[in-house]
Amino acid sequence: MSYRIEIDSADGRIDAHVFTPADAPGALPAVILLTDIGGLRPCYHEKAQIVADGGYAVLLPNVYYRHGHGAVVPEGKSFRDEDVRPTLFKYAAQLTPAAQRQDFAAWLSAVDDAPEFDSATVGVVGYCMTGAFALRMAAWHPERITAAAGFHSANLARADDPDSPIHDVESIQAQLYFGHADGDTLLPPEQIARLDQALAEAGVHFCTELYKGAGHGYTAKDAPVYDARADARHFKRLLTLFEECLGKAA
């Protein structure tokens, strides 16, 4: 079950959807689920409902609300189309750490205010570019974020990036899980190693797993690299993390 809400933020009103199980017994542990670079679309609504059916209330915000509400990819087009990608890259480039900081605060206020959420514990999961968002959210809100995950994440630990989220990991109190795509050019082995080292040195409880043979975007059903087996594993790992850290509906 889902419904649409709007969330006040410093840069405008964020359109978002709230997902719950059909038989929700009351307020449920809170999860914030973030889309990949393609933005809101059916396969992410499906992801959010699957997580919700695991016993959670899920907030799915539009990360591109500054440019309009709803889907940003035109109907009948793909986020991978050559005439669509430049717009998405332009929008994504404007999601700076400062913009993310504003949005994180707004999302947390939303789960505090909506009756479906028990926001005593909050989990967050990101895909592709938003894997970094999940990591930053855990670092910037250690008192709120209990679990954070990233799948086929991009650019988590570039050596030449002063804004890399690895510079903030010392503050993380959450348990982390990362499911990396094998051979992903957006997160090559040297970045994975750099991130793992930073997390280990900071004493963060984390798990890194390499999905052998899976390509970048392996959980996106509308992508040519979609991998059903890897996608199923991703849900298993994600729901296990949330159950361990957030609990679940009875």
Short mmCIF file of C-alpha atoms in Angstrom, two decimals:
data_model
loop_
_atom_site.label_atom_id
_atom_site.label_comp_id
_atom_site.label_asym_id
_atom_site.label_seq_id
_atom_site.Cartn_x
_atom_site.Cartn_y
_atom_site.Cartn_z
CA MET A 1 0.00 0.00 0.00
CA SER A 2 1.26 3.49 -0.76
CA TYR A 3 0.26 7.12 -0.86
CA ARG A 4 1.85 10.36 -1.94
CA ILE A 5 2.97 13.12 0.44
CA GLU A 6 4.76 16.44 0.17
CA ILE A 7 7.58 17.41 2.51
CA ASP A 8 8.63 20.97 3.29
CA SER A 9 12.31 21.71 2.70
CA ALA A 10 14.53 24.77 2.41
CA ASP A 11 14.52 24.44 -1.40
CA GLY A 12 10.83 23.72 -1.96
CA ARG A 13 8.33 20.93 -1.46
CA ILE A 14 9.61 17.38 -1.88
CA ASP A 15 7.19 14.92 -3.43
CA ALA A 16 7.52 11.47 -1.91
CA HIS A 17 5.63 8.23 -1.40
CA VAL A 18 5.02 6.26 1.78
CA PHE A 19 4.79 2.46 1.52
CA THR A 20 3.50 0.07 4.18
CA PRO A 21 2.40 -3.56 4.29
CA ALA A 22 -1.28 -4.10 3.54
CA ASP A 23 -1.88 -5.36 7.09
CA ALA A 24 0.31 -2.88 8.97
CA PRO A 25 -0.41 -3.25 12.71
CA GLY A 26 0.55 0.34 13.53
CA ALA A 27 3.68 2.47 13.35
CA LEU A 28 6.55 0.53 11.79
CA PRO A 29 10.35 0.93 11.83
CA ALA A 30 11.35 3.65 9.38
CA VAL A 31 13.27 3.12 6.15
CA ILE A 32 14.29 5.79 3.63
CA LEU A 33 14.84 4.29 0.18
CA LEU A 34 16.61 6.39 -2.45
CA THR A 35 16.50 5.94 -6.22
CA ASP A 36 19.43 5.67 -8.57
CA ILE A 37 20.24 8.42 -11.08
CA GLY A 38 17.08 7.61 -13.06
CA GLY A 39 14.81 8.97 -10.35
CA LEU A 40 11.28 7.89 -9.47
CA ARG A 41 9.84 5.15 -11.69
CA PRO A 42 7.94 1.87 -11.36
CA CYS A 43 10.87 -0.40 -10.50
CA TYR A 44 11.69 1.76 -7.46
CA HIS A 45 8.08 1.81 -6.33
CA GLU A 46 8.27 -1.98 -6.52
CA LYS A 47 11.51 -2.00 -4.48
CA ALA A 48 9.93 0.18 -1.81
CA GLN A 49 6.87 -2.08 -1.53
CA ILE A 50 8.99 -5.21 -1.24
CA VAL A 51 10.93 -3.66 1.64
CA ALA A 52 7.69 -2.44 3.24
CA ASP A 53 6.22 -5.93 3.03
CA GLY A 54 9.19 -7.07 5.11
CA GLY A 55 7.68 -5.16 8.05
CA TYR A 56 8.66 -1.51 7.53
CA ALA A 57 7.28 1.89 6.66
CA VAL A 58 9.26 3.15 3.67
CA LEU A 59 9.74 6.73 2.50
CA LEU A 60 10.62 7.06 -1.20
CA PRO A 61 11.48 10.72 -1.87
CA ASN A 62 12.02 12.39 -5.22
CA VAL A 63 15.68 13.41 -5.13
CA TYR A 64 15.06 15.69 -8.17
CA TYR A 65 12.16 17.70 -6.68
CA ARG A 66 14.02 20.96 -7.35
CA HIS A 67 13.41 20.35 -11.05
CA GLY A 68 9.81 19.15 -10.88
CA HIS A 69 7.62 16.55 -9.28
CA GLY A 70 7.17 12.95 -10.34
CA ALA A 71 9.23 11.07 -12.89
CA VAL A 72 11.97 13.00 -14.68
CA VAL A 73 12.41 10.43 -17.45
CA PRO A 74 9.74 11.01 -20.14
CA GLU A 75 7.20 8.24 -20.66
CA GLY A 76 8.42 5.74 -23.21
CA LYS A 77 12.06 6.71 -22.65
CA SER A 78 14.81 5.10 -20.60
CA PHE A 79 17.18 6.78 -18.17
CA ARG A 80 19.95 5.22 -20.24
CA ASP A 81 18.88 6.88 -23.52
CA GLU A 82 21.49 9.22 -24.95
CA ASP A 83 18.99 12.10 -25.17
CA VAL A 84 17.96 11.65 -21.52
CA ARG A 85 21.27 11.04 -19.77
CA PRO A 86 22.64 14.63 -20.08
CA THR A 87 19.62 15.99 -18.21
CA LEU A 88 20.00 13.43 -15.46
CA PHE A 89 23.71 14.13 -15.10
CA LYS A 90 22.92 17.85 -14.88
CA TYR A 91 20.34 17.29 -12.16
CA ALA A 92 22.57 14.86 -10.27
CA ALA A 93 25.48 17.32 -10.30
CA GLN A 94 23.34 19.80 -8.40
CA LEU A 95 22.83 17.34 -5.54
CA THR A 96 25.89 18.66 -3.76
CA PRO A 97 26.73 17.71 -0.17
CA ALA A 98 25.11 20.99 0.93
CA ALA A 99 21.90 20.14 -0.93
CA GLN A 100 21.96 16.63 0.50
CA ARG A 101 22.30 18.00 4.03
CA GLN A 102 19.09 19.99 3.57
CA ASP A 103 17.26 17.02 2.11
CA PHE A 104 18.38 14.61 4.83
CA ALA A 105 16.94 16.89 7.50
CA ALA A 106 13.65 17.15 5.60
CA TRP A 107 13.35 13.38 5.13
CA LEU A 108 13.97 12.76 8.82
CA SER A 109 11.36 15.35 9.75
CA ALA A 110 8.91 13.56 7.46
CA VAL A 111 9.37 10.19 9.16
CA ASP A 112 9.04 11.90 12.54
CA ASP A 113 5.73 13.48 11.52
CA ALA A 114 3.94 10.71 9.59
CA PRO A 115 1.98 8.27 11.79
CA GLU A 116 3.09 5.21 9.78
CA PHE A 117 6.68 5.57 11.01
CA ASP A 118 8.22 4.58 14.30
CA SER A 119 11.26 6.79 13.87
CA ALA A 120 13.08 5.64 17.00
CA THR A 121 15.26 3.70 14.58
CA VAL A 122 15.83 4.67 10.95
CA GLY A 123 17.42 2.75 8.10
CA VAL A 124 18.49 4.14 4.74
CA VAL A 125 19.42 2.47 1.47
CA GLY A 126 20.80 4.00 -1.71
CA TYR A 127 21.54 2.76 -5.21
CA CYS A 128 24.15 3.99 -7.70
CA MET A 129 24.78 7.66 -6.86
CA THR A 130 22.66 7.50 -3.70
CA GLY A 131 24.86 4.86 -2.11
CA ALA A 132 26.99 7.87 -1.16
CA PHE A 133 23.89 9.63 0.17
CA ALA A 134 23.19 6.69 2.50
CA LEU A 135 26.78 6.73 3.74
CA ARG A 136 26.70 10.48 4.35
CA MET A 137 23.34 10.27 6.09
CA ALA A 138 24.74 7.70 8.52
CA ALA A 139 27.76 9.96 9.13
CA TRP A 140 25.84 13.20 9.53
CA HIS A 141 22.98 11.80 11.62
CA PRO A 142 24.65 9.12 13.76
CA GLU A 143 22.06 9.61 16.48
CA ARG A 144 19.23 8.73 14.05
CA ILE A 145 20.53 6.27 11.47
CA THR A 146 20.81 2.72 12.79
CA ALA A 147 21.41 0.90 9.50
CA ALA A 148 22.63 2.04 6.08
CA ALA A 149 23.19 0.15 2.84
CA GLY A 150 24.37 0.81 -0.69
CA PHE A 151 24.04 -1.34 -3.80
CA HIS A 152 26.02 -0.89 -7.02
CA SER A 153 27.14 2.38 -5.43
CA ALA A 154 29.16 4.93 -7.39
CA ASN A 155 32.22 6.95 -6.43
CA LEU A 156 32.23 6.31 -2.71
CA ALA A 157 35.97 6.81 -2.27
CA ARG A 158 37.62 8.70 -5.11
CA ALA A 159 41.15 9.65 -4.07
CA ASP A 160 40.90 13.12 -5.63
CA ASP A 161 37.48 14.01 -4.18
CA PRO A 162 37.57 16.36 -1.19
CA ASP A 163 33.81 15.79 -0.77
CA SER A 164 34.10 12.01 -0.64
CA PRO A 165 31.92 10.53 2.13
CA ILE A 166 34.92 8.57 3.44
CA HIS A 167 36.14 11.78 5.07
CA ASP A 168 33.19 11.68 7.50
CA VAL A 169 32.98 8.01 8.46
CA GLU A 170 34.52 8.46 11.94
CA SER A 171 31.15 9.60 13.28
CA ILE A 172 29.12 6.62 12.00
CA GLN A 173 27.31 4.54 14.62
CA ALA A 174 25.10 2.60 12.21
CA GLN A 175 25.70 -0.90 10.91
CA LEU A 176 26.56 -0.77 7.19
CA TYR A 177 26.24 -3.15 4.25
CA PHE A 178 27.54 -2.65 0.71
CA GLY A 179 26.76 -4.93 -2.23
CA HIS A 180 29.24 -3.98 -4.96
CA ALA A 181 28.95 -4.85 -8.62
CA ASP A 182 31.80 -6.97 -9.95
CA GLY A 183 33.95 -5.00 -12.38
CA ASP A 184 32.03 -1.74 -11.78
CA THR A 185 33.97 1.12 -13.35
CA LEU A 186 32.09 3.56 -11.11
CA LEU A 187 33.48 1.84 -8.02
CA PRO A 188 36.70 0.03 -8.99
CA PRO A 189 38.59 -2.26 -6.60
CA GLU A 190 40.90 0.51 -5.40
CA GLN A 191 37.90 2.56 -4.23
CA ILE A 192 36.36 -0.44 -2.49
CA ALA A 193 39.65 -1.09 -0.70
CA ARG A 194 39.98 2.58 0.26
CA LEU A 195 36.47 2.64 1.69
CA ASP A 196 36.91 -0.60 3.59
CA GLN A 197 40.14 0.68 5.12
CA ALA A 198 38.54 3.96 6.20
CA LEU A 199 35.58 2.17 7.78
CA ALA A 200 37.81 -0.36 9.54
CA GLU A 201 40.10 2.36 10.92
CA ALA A 202 37.02 4.23 12.19
CA GLY A 203 35.76 1.12 13.97
CA VAL A 204 32.52 1.00 11.98
CA HIS A 205 30.49 -2.22 11.95
CA PHE A 206 30.25 -2.97 8.23
CA CYS A 207 30.08 -5.73 5.65
CA THR A 208 31.28 -5.52 2.04
CA GLU A 209 30.22 -8.09 -0.53
CA LEU A 210 31.21 -8.35 -4.19
CA TYR A 211 28.43 -9.61 -6.44
CA LYS A 212 30.47 -11.66 -8.86
CA GLY A 213 29.34 -11.30 -12.47
CA ALA A 214 26.80 -8.54 -11.70
CA GLY A 215 27.06 -5.22 -13.52
CA HIS A 216 26.43 -1.68 -12.35
CA GLY A 217 22.68 -1.31 -11.92
CA TYR A 218 22.02 -5.00 -11.29
CA THR A 219 18.93 -4.32 -9.12
CA ALA A 220 17.15 -2.08 -11.67
CA LYS A 221 14.52 -4.12 -13.51
CA ASP A 222 14.34 -1.55 -16.32
CA ALA A 223 18.08 -1.73 -17.05
CA PRO A 224 19.72 -4.10 -19.55
CA VAL A 225 22.19 -5.17 -16.84
CA TYR A 226 19.41 -6.34 -14.51
CA ASP A 227 20.42 -9.57 -12.78
CA ALA A 228 17.51 -11.42 -11.14
CA ARG A 229 19.75 -13.60 -8.96
CA ALA A 230 21.79 -10.66 -7.73
CA ASP A 231 18.61 -8.66 -7.14
CA ALA A 232 17.15 -11.44 -5.01
CA ARG A 233 20.39 -11.61 -3.01
CA HIS A 234 20.27 -7.83 -2.52
CA PHE A 235 16.79 -8.00 -0.98
CA LYS A 236 17.85 -10.88 1.28
CA ARG A 237 20.89 -8.97 2.55
CA LEU A 238 18.97 -5.70 2.93
CA LEU A 239 16.07 -7.18 4.87
CA THR A 240 18.48 -9.10 7.09
CA LEU A 241 20.33 -5.87 7.89
CA PHE A 242 17.09 -4.06 8.71
CA GLU A 243 15.76 -6.89 10.85
CA GLU A 244 19.01 -7.01 12.84
CA CYS A 245 19.19 -3.25 13.34
CA LEU A 246 15.62 -1.96 13.21
CA GLY A 247 13.52 -4.95 14.18
CA LYS A 248 10.35 -5.55 12.14
CA ALA A 249 6.60 -5.64 12.47
CA ALA A 250 5.26 -8.59 14.43
#
